[in-house]
Short mmCIF file of C-alpha atoms in Angstrom, two decimals:
data_model
loop_
_atom_site.label_atom_id
_atom_site.label_comp_id
_atom_site.label_asym_id
_atom_site.label_seq_id
_atom_site.Cartn_x
_atom_site.Cartn_y
_atom_site.Cartn_z
CA MET A 16 98.86 48.41 73.73
CA ALA A 17 100.69 46.60 76.49
CA THR A 18 97.96 44.01 76.94
CA THR A 19 98.56 42.13 73.74
CA GLY A 20 102.21 41.68 74.67
CA GLN A 21 101.19 40.40 78.10
CA GLU A 22 98.73 37.98 76.58
CA ARG A 23 101.41 36.53 74.41
CA ILE A 24 103.81 36.08 77.28
CA ILE A 25 101.37 34.00 79.32
CA GLN A 26 100.74 30.83 77.36
CA PRO A 27 98.51 28.34 79.09
CA ARG A 28 100.13 24.95 79.33
CA VAL A 29 97.92 22.27 77.78
CA SER A 30 98.68 19.84 80.60
CA ASP A 31 97.63 22.42 83.22
CA ILE A 32 94.28 23.05 81.57
CA ARG A 33 93.78 19.32 81.13
CA LYS A 34 94.40 18.83 84.84
CA ILE A 35 91.76 21.44 85.67
CA LEU A 36 89.29 19.84 83.26
CA ASP A 37 89.94 16.36 84.65
CA LYS A 38 88.90 17.50 88.11
CA GLN A 39 85.43 18.39 86.82
CA SER A 40 83.28 15.76 85.23
CA ASN A 41 79.78 17.16 85.22
CA GLY A 42 79.68 18.08 81.56
CA ALA A 43 78.22 21.43 80.65
CA SER A 44 77.39 22.34 84.25
CA SER A 45 81.06 22.28 85.23
CA LEU A 46 81.77 25.27 82.98
CA LEU A 47 81.77 27.86 85.74
CA ALA A 48 83.92 25.73 88.04
CA VAL A 49 86.46 25.17 85.27
CA LEU A 50 86.59 28.86 84.41
CA GLU A 51 87.05 29.73 88.09
CA ASP A 52 89.99 27.33 88.35
CA ILE A 53 91.62 28.76 85.23
CA GLN A 54 91.06 32.31 86.44
CA HIS A 55 92.61 31.32 89.77
CA GLN A 56 95.67 29.78 88.16
CA TYR A 57 96.45 32.46 85.56
CA ARG A 58 94.60 35.42 87.13
CA PHE A 59 92.82 35.79 83.80
CA LEU A 60 91.24 33.56 81.15
CA PRO A 61 93.70 33.00 78.31
CA ARG A 62 92.04 32.71 74.92
CA ASP A 63 93.61 29.33 74.19
CA ALA A 64 92.40 28.00 77.51
CA LEU A 65 88.81 28.96 76.65
CA ILE A 66 89.12 27.17 73.31
CA MET A 67 90.46 24.09 75.09
CA VAL A 68 87.55 24.21 77.53
CA SER A 69 84.97 24.32 74.74
CA GLU A 70 86.64 21.38 73.06
CA ARG A 71 86.56 19.27 76.21
CA ILE A 72 83.17 20.00 77.72
CA PRO A 73 80.04 19.96 75.54
CA VAL A 74 79.54 23.72 75.38
CA PRO A 75 80.00 25.84 72.25
CA LEU A 76 82.88 28.29 72.36
CA SER A 77 80.38 31.12 71.98
CA ARG A 78 78.71 30.07 75.23
CA VAL A 79 82.06 29.87 77.04
CA TYR A 80 82.85 33.37 75.78
CA SER A 81 79.43 34.59 76.84
CA VAL A 82 79.88 33.31 80.38
CA ALA A 83 83.48 34.52 80.59
CA THR A 84 82.48 38.06 79.61
CA PHE A 85 79.38 38.15 81.81
CA TYR A 86 80.92 37.72 85.25
CA ASN A 87 83.10 40.39 86.81
CA ALA A 88 85.09 37.69 88.56
CA PHE A 89 86.54 36.69 85.19
CA SER A 90 88.96 38.73 83.16
CA LEU A 91 90.00 38.17 79.56
CA LYS A 92 92.98 40.47 80.04
CA PRO A 93 95.99 39.50 82.17
CA ARG A 94 95.82 40.89 85.67
CA GLY A 95 98.58 41.83 88.06
CA ARG A 96 99.79 39.84 91.03
CA HIS A 97 98.52 42.56 93.33
CA CYS A 98 95.12 44.02 92.70
CA PHE A 99 93.89 47.33 94.07
CA GLN A 100 90.13 47.64 94.06
CA VAL A 101 88.89 51.12 94.89
CA CYS A 102 85.24 51.51 95.77
CA THR A 103 83.53 54.27 93.81
CA GLY A 104 80.08 53.82 95.30
CA THR A 105 78.22 57.00 96.19
CA ALA A 106 79.45 57.19 99.80
CA CYS A 107 83.08 56.47 98.91
CA HIS A 108 82.92 58.89 95.99
CA VAL A 109 81.64 61.68 98.21
CA ARG A 110 84.33 60.94 100.78
CA GLY A 111 87.14 61.26 98.27
CA ALA A 112 87.58 58.05 96.30
CA THR A 113 88.71 60.13 93.31
CA LEU A 114 91.74 61.40 95.25
CA VAL A 115 92.62 57.85 96.24
CA ILE A 116 92.36 56.66 92.64
CA ASN A 117 94.47 59.56 91.37
CA ARG A 118 97.15 58.79 93.94
CA LEU A 119 97.20 55.10 93.04
CA GLU A 120 97.34 55.92 89.32
CA THR A 121 100.34 58.16 89.97
CA LEU A 122 102.12 55.62 92.18
CA LEU A 123 101.51 52.67 89.85
CA GLY A 124 101.90 54.57 86.60
CA ILE A 125 98.75 52.99 85.17
CA GLU A 126 95.21 54.12 84.51
CA THR A 127 92.15 52.63 86.18
CA GLY A 128 91.37 49.22 84.72
CA GLU A 129 94.94 48.69 83.54
CA THR A 130 97.67 46.29 84.55
CA SER A 131 101.30 47.30 84.84
CA ASP A 132 103.62 45.95 82.15
CA ASP A 133 105.48 43.74 84.63
CA LEU A 134 102.18 42.06 85.60
CA GLU A 135 102.65 43.18 89.20
CA TYR A 136 99.77 45.59 89.75
CA THR A 137 96.20 45.97 88.57
CA LEU A 138 94.07 48.95 89.48
CA GLU A 139 90.32 48.73 89.19
CA THR A 140 87.20 50.29 90.58
CA VAL A 141 84.23 48.51 92.12
CA ASN A 142 80.80 49.92 92.65
CA CYS A 143 79.88 49.30 96.25
CA LEU A 144 81.37 47.02 98.85
CA GLY A 145 78.63 47.61 101.38
CA ALA A 146 81.02 49.22 103.85
CA CYS A 147 79.95 52.79 103.17
CA ALA A 148 80.73 54.00 106.72
CA LEU A 149 84.39 53.11 106.09
CA GLY A 150 84.67 54.98 102.79
CA PRO A 151 86.72 55.57 100.81
CA ILE A 152 87.63 51.92 100.91
CA VAL A 153 90.38 50.02 99.07
CA VAL A 154 90.61 46.23 98.80
CA THR A 155 93.90 44.44 98.30
CA GLU A 156 95.00 40.90 99.09
CA GLN A 157 95.84 42.42 102.50
CA GLY A 158 92.16 42.93 103.16
CA TYR A 159 89.91 45.94 103.40
CA ASP A 160 91.43 49.32 104.17
CA GLY A 161 88.89 51.96 105.09
CA MET A 162 88.98 55.74 105.59
CA MET A 163 91.68 56.01 102.95
CA THR A 164 93.65 59.19 102.51
CA ILE A 165 96.57 59.94 100.23
CA SER A 166 99.10 59.26 103.00
CA LYS A 167 97.36 56.00 103.89
CA VAL A 168 97.48 55.00 100.24
CA ASP A 169 101.27 55.54 100.31
CA LYS A 170 101.56 53.33 103.42
CA LEU A 171 99.36 50.63 101.89
CA MET A 172 101.42 50.74 98.72
CA ARG A 173 104.64 50.19 100.72
CA ARG A 174 103.05 47.29 102.57
CA VAL A 175 101.85 45.60 99.37
CA HIS A 176 105.19 46.25 97.72
CA SER A 177 107.22 44.68 100.54
CA LEU A 178 104.88 41.69 100.51
CA GLY A 179 105.55 41.35 96.81
CA SER A 180 109.34 41.18 97.24
CA GLU A 181 109.17 38.66 100.12
CA ASN A 182 107.49 35.92 98.16
CA ALA A 183 108.20 37.01 94.65
CA ASP A 184 107.86 33.52 93.22
CA ALA A 185 104.87 32.33 95.22
CA GLY A 186 102.10 33.98 93.25
CA LYS A 187 103.60 34.12 89.78
CA PRO A 188 101.52 32.84 86.90
CA ALA A 189 102.09 29.18 86.11
CA GLN A 190 104.36 30.02 83.24
CA VAL A 191 105.86 33.37 82.44
CA ASP A 192 108.37 32.65 79.76
CA ALA A 193 109.95 35.40 77.74
CA ALA A 194 110.91 32.83 75.11
CA ALA A 195 107.25 32.13 74.51
CA THR A 196 106.95 35.45 72.69
CA ASP A 197 109.03 34.01 69.86
CA THR A 198 106.81 31.00 69.28
CA ALA A 199 103.49 31.41 67.55
CA PRO A 200 100.50 30.92 69.85
CA PRO A 201 98.76 27.57 69.31
CA ALA A 202 95.67 27.76 67.13
CA MET B 17 42.63 20.03 76.85
CA ILE B 18 42.66 23.15 78.93
CA ALA B 19 39.86 25.70 79.08
CA LEU B 20 40.65 29.34 79.67
CA THR B 21 39.26 32.77 78.95
CA ILE B 22 41.14 35.39 76.97
CA ASP B 23 39.48 38.79 76.57
CA GLY B 24 36.14 37.26 77.50
CA LYS B 25 36.44 34.59 74.83
CA GLU B 26 36.31 31.00 76.04
CA ILE B 27 39.11 28.99 74.52
CA GLU B 28 40.21 25.36 74.58
CA VAL B 29 43.85 24.51 73.89
CA GLU B 30 46.20 21.59 74.42
CA THR B 31 48.25 21.29 77.57
CA GLY B 32 51.71 22.80 77.34
CA ARG B 33 50.86 25.67 74.99
CA THR B 34 51.59 29.23 76.02
CA LEU B 35 49.14 32.05 76.49
CA LEU B 36 50.51 33.75 73.37
CA GLU B 37 49.98 30.67 71.22
CA ALA B 38 46.48 30.18 72.62
CA ALA B 39 45.58 33.79 71.88
CA ARG B 40 47.04 33.85 68.37
CA GLU B 41 45.37 30.57 67.41
CA ASN B 42 42.07 32.18 68.31
CA GLY B 43 42.59 35.40 66.45
CA ILE B 44 43.55 37.57 69.41
CA HIS B 45 46.44 39.85 68.51
CA ILE B 46 49.33 40.31 70.94
CA PRO B 47 52.35 42.31 69.72
CA THR B 48 55.74 40.57 69.96
CA LEU B 49 59.36 41.23 69.07
CA CYS B 50 61.66 38.53 70.40
CA TYR B 51 59.10 35.78 69.79
CA HIS B 52 59.64 33.64 66.70
CA GLU B 53 57.55 30.61 65.77
CA ALA B 54 60.63 28.50 65.11
CA LEU B 55 62.38 29.33 68.37
CA LYS B 56 61.87 28.61 72.02
CA PRO B 57 60.18 31.48 73.89
CA TYR B 58 62.65 33.96 75.36
CA GLY B 59 60.55 36.50 77.24
CA GLY B 60 62.98 39.29 76.53
CA CYS B 61 61.11 42.13 74.83
CA ARG B 62 58.11 42.42 77.17
CA MET B 63 55.87 43.50 74.31
CA CYS B 64 53.66 40.44 74.79
CA VAL B 65 52.72 41.17 78.42
CA VAL B 66 49.16 40.34 79.41
CA GLU B 67 47.16 40.59 82.59
CA LEU B 68 46.28 37.41 84.43
CA GLU B 69 43.52 37.34 87.05
CA THR B 70 44.68 35.67 90.25
CA PRO B 71 43.07 35.33 93.70
CA ARG B 72 45.49 38.04 94.85
CA GLY B 73 44.57 40.47 92.13
CA PRO B 74 45.75 41.06 88.59
CA ARG B 75 49.25 39.92 87.68
CA VAL B 76 51.29 40.93 84.63
CA VAL B 77 53.00 38.04 82.84
CA ALA B 78 54.86 37.59 79.58
CA SER B 79 52.39 35.62 77.48
CA CYS B 80 55.09 34.02 75.30
CA THR B 81 56.56 32.09 78.21
CA TYR B 82 53.50 31.59 80.41
CA PRO B 83 51.90 28.15 80.02
CA VAL B 84 48.12 27.91 79.77
CA GLU B 85 46.29 27.04 82.98
CA ASP B 86 42.82 25.58 83.45
CA GLY B 87 40.35 28.30 84.27
CA ALA B 88 42.81 31.14 83.69
CA VAL B 89 41.25 34.52 82.93
CA VAL B 90 43.47 36.71 80.78
CA HIS B 91 43.10 40.27 79.53
CA THR B 92 45.33 41.46 76.71
CA GLU B 93 44.21 45.07 76.42
CA THR B 94 43.94 46.77 79.80
CA ASP B 95 45.17 50.29 80.59
CA GLN B 96 48.12 48.94 82.55
CA ILE B 97 49.13 46.55 79.77
CA GLY B 98 48.83 49.36 77.23
CA GLN B 99 51.10 51.54 79.35
CA LEU B 100 53.70 48.80 79.82
CA ARG B 101 53.80 48.08 76.10
CA LYS B 102 54.13 51.78 75.35
CA VAL B 103 57.16 52.14 77.61
CA ALA B 104 58.75 49.05 76.08
CA ALA B 105 58.06 50.43 72.60
CA GLN B 106 59.48 53.85 73.54
CA LEU B 107 62.68 52.24 74.77
CA LEU B 108 62.95 50.23 71.57
CA MET B 109 62.32 53.41 69.56
CA ALA B 110 65.10 55.15 71.48
CA ARG B 111 67.58 52.49 70.43
CA ALA B 112 66.42 51.40 66.99
CA GLY B 113 63.80 53.95 65.96
CA HIS B 114 65.30 54.11 62.48
CA THR B 115 64.35 50.52 61.61
CA PRO B 116 60.99 49.90 59.87
CA PHE B 117 60.21 46.87 62.04
CA ILE B 118 60.50 48.80 65.29
CA GLN B 119 58.55 51.76 63.83
CA GLU B 120 55.70 49.44 62.84
CA LEU B 121 55.75 47.63 66.16
CA ALA B 122 55.69 50.92 68.07
CA ALA B 123 52.91 52.29 65.86
CA SER B 124 50.83 49.18 66.61
CA VAL B 125 50.79 50.15 70.29
CA GLY B 126 50.30 53.85 69.56
CA VAL B 127 53.89 55.07 69.93
CA ASP B 128 55.53 57.25 67.29
CA SER B 129 58.21 59.06 69.27
CA THR B 130 60.27 58.51 72.37
CA PRO B 131 61.16 60.59 75.42
CA TYR B 132 64.31 58.50 76.01
CA THR B 133 67.80 58.84 74.59
CA LEU B 134 69.91 55.76 74.03
CA PRO B 135 72.93 55.03 71.85
CA THR B 136 71.49 54.19 68.42
CA ASP B 137 71.94 50.62 67.26
CA SER B 138 69.95 48.45 64.88
CA CYS B 139 70.45 45.51 67.24
CA VAL B 140 67.85 45.41 69.99
CA LEU B 141 69.33 42.30 71.65
CA CYS B 142 66.22 40.21 71.05
CA SER B 143 68.50 37.18 70.85
CA ARG B 144 66.68 35.71 67.87
CA CYS B 145 69.94 35.22 65.96
CA VAL B 146 71.71 33.66 68.93
CA ARG B 147 68.84 31.27 69.56
CA ALA B 148 68.41 30.43 65.88
CA CYS B 149 72.09 29.58 65.57
CA GLN B 150 71.85 27.32 68.61
CA GLU B 151 68.37 25.83 68.23
CA ILE B 152 67.77 25.67 64.48
CA VAL B 153 71.26 25.31 63.06
CA GLY B 154 72.71 23.58 66.12
CA ILE B 155 76.01 25.40 65.86
CA GLY B 156 76.06 28.21 68.39
CA ALA B 157 78.57 30.35 66.50
CA ILE B 158 77.38 33.57 68.11
CA SER B 159 76.29 34.48 71.61
CA MET B 160 75.56 37.41 73.86
CA ALA B 161 78.75 38.89 75.27
CA ASN B 162 79.38 41.26 78.18
CA ARG B 163 76.65 42.51 80.45
CA GLY B 164 74.41 45.46 81.12
CA SER B 165 74.77 48.38 78.74
CA ASP B 166 77.80 46.75 77.10
CA ARG B 167 75.82 43.68 76.04
CA VAL B 168 76.27 42.79 72.39
CA VAL B 169 75.73 39.87 70.06
CA ALA B 170 79.19 38.66 69.12
CA PRO B 171 81.10 35.63 67.95
CA PRO B 172 83.74 34.39 70.43
CA PHE B 173 86.44 37.03 71.03
CA SER B 174 84.60 39.25 68.52
CA ILE B 175 86.50 37.71 65.63
CA SER B 176 85.05 35.52 62.91
CA SER B 177 83.80 32.25 64.33
CA ALA B 178 85.33 29.04 63.07
CA ASP B 179 82.01 27.29 63.79
CA CYS B 180 79.91 29.51 61.49
CA ILE B 181 78.75 27.72 58.34
CA GLU B 182 77.44 30.95 56.77
CA CYS B 183 73.93 29.58 56.47
CA ALA B 184 72.57 33.08 57.14
CA THR B 185 69.80 31.81 59.40
CA CYS B 186 70.68 34.67 61.75
CA VAL B 187 70.18 37.13 58.90
CA GLN B 188 66.81 35.54 58.21
CA VAL B 189 65.45 35.79 61.75
CA CYS B 190 66.82 39.25 62.58
CA PRO B 191 63.82 41.59 62.79
CA THR B 192 65.79 44.82 62.45
CA ASP B 193 68.36 43.89 59.78
CA ALA B 194 71.16 44.38 62.28
CA ILE B 195 72.93 41.36 60.80
CA THR B 196 73.60 41.70 57.12
CA LEU B 197 74.96 39.42 54.47
CA LYS B 198 77.71 40.65 52.23
CA LEU B 199 79.00 39.00 49.12
CA ILE B 200 82.71 39.52 48.91
CA THR B 201 83.29 37.59 45.72
CA ASP B 202 81.25 34.94 43.93
CA ARG B 203 82.47 32.29 46.29
CA ASN B 204 83.15 34.18 49.48
CA ARG B 205 80.71 36.02 51.61
CA THR B 206 80.43 37.16 55.12
CA VAL B 207 77.54 36.99 57.48
CA HIS B 208 77.38 39.29 60.54
CA VAL B 209 78.92 42.67 60.91
CA TRP B 210 82.33 41.43 61.93
CA PRO B 211 84.98 41.56 59.25
CA SER B 212 85.62 37.96 58.32
CA GLU B 213 85.48 35.31 55.69
CA PHE B 214 84.10 32.00 56.80
CA ALA B 215 85.13 28.54 55.81
CA ARG B 216 82.24 26.71 54.21
CA GLY B 217 80.52 23.92 56.09
CA ALA B 218 77.33 21.90 56.00
CA CYS B 219 74.15 22.54 57.97
CA ARG B 220 73.58 19.67 60.36
CA LEU B 221 69.84 19.95 60.08
CA CYS B 222 68.86 20.30 56.44
CA GLU B 223 71.99 19.04 54.70
CA TYR B 224 72.17 22.38 52.99
CA HIS B 225 75.62 23.08 51.68
CA ALA B 226 76.91 26.55 50.99
CA ASP B 227 78.42 25.49 47.66
CA GLU B 228 75.06 24.52 46.23
CA TRP B 229 73.37 27.47 47.74
CA MET B 230 75.69 29.93 46.09
CA ASP B 231 74.39 28.86 42.69
CA VAL B 232 70.85 30.07 43.19
CA GLY B 233 69.82 33.51 42.00
CA ALA B 234 70.98 36.64 43.79
CA GLN B 235 67.43 37.41 44.89
CA GLU B 236 67.15 34.19 46.86
CA GLN B 237 70.50 34.51 48.49
CA THR B 238 69.18 36.38 51.47
CA VAL B 239 66.68 33.62 52.22
CA HIS B 240 67.54 30.23 53.56
CA GLY B 241 64.53 28.15 54.40
#
């Protein structure tokens, strides 16, 4: 599967994680804040980072893992620079969310819940965004796009794509180093 | 001391006890699943629900977590309580109806079959093993992972935990035998259902060491206490 390769490419830098941990000094209660910062920096929670967290703050690794897997805001798998969230709540579903998802899957070449190999795009579904009158609704970093149709998906895709090429370096993970695949991941 | 009434029986207990403890000390039976004498109350299984009389009418509470109150009037066997326990037992039967413990527990509240269908699993997520590992052993090698219907007991990343000292306390407290102990060779064994061999370590609490423990008879190997 592509994911394992992606995980190996993104190695958390010890100094980066240390910096995040240094900002928080409330012991066990800073766990969520630390995880949020790591998620923000890497767009997922690298395994080694979680181990480093449990070594620094007085929380067993099992508890860190428990928290990391509980919240939807955290991901243990690498996520793309651009994320498409398609609402599949009842109203959006009835108004054609399935068509929107199919179109996005075709355009991106990935299934729902997957991330493209180049770590550019992630496609996922959410259950209800509370904007049922605007369904089907898609969320990107561009904001909320309601009343989606297949042609509007194509337009949105072009917009997100052009945004990606403008500031290609701005949102990249802290370290994406092809050479890192040759070195064994730290224990 | 605190005076309260359970099932019409006037009882005196120390401050800080729970309704369940007060009832059991006085010979009143309340069925439980996730409760274990050696662990902090969890309030997860809802088998121990009782009815508490309040000025605003009867209130259902989990007796294992509810502290005793002066003048409290508690009923453990009302129609509503019976119904709630039955539903809880039916749900447990749907998931782990093949385990003797759950069958006995369900039978004790008059349930022998279930109208529900759930994926079968010996683990009923009572969290006894997770709490035992944290509270008794002080290690915390396993925890609950994921949420909702995906919730499972797992070591970090679902691979063998480096923190586990293979004391098998989790095996001991598991009511449904969902966690089993396997001897791989004379010197290596694996606790839990995850394929792994654990490095030996010492228990921080009782100074038990796996090396010594391995020398006792095979019959005793499933018991650590």
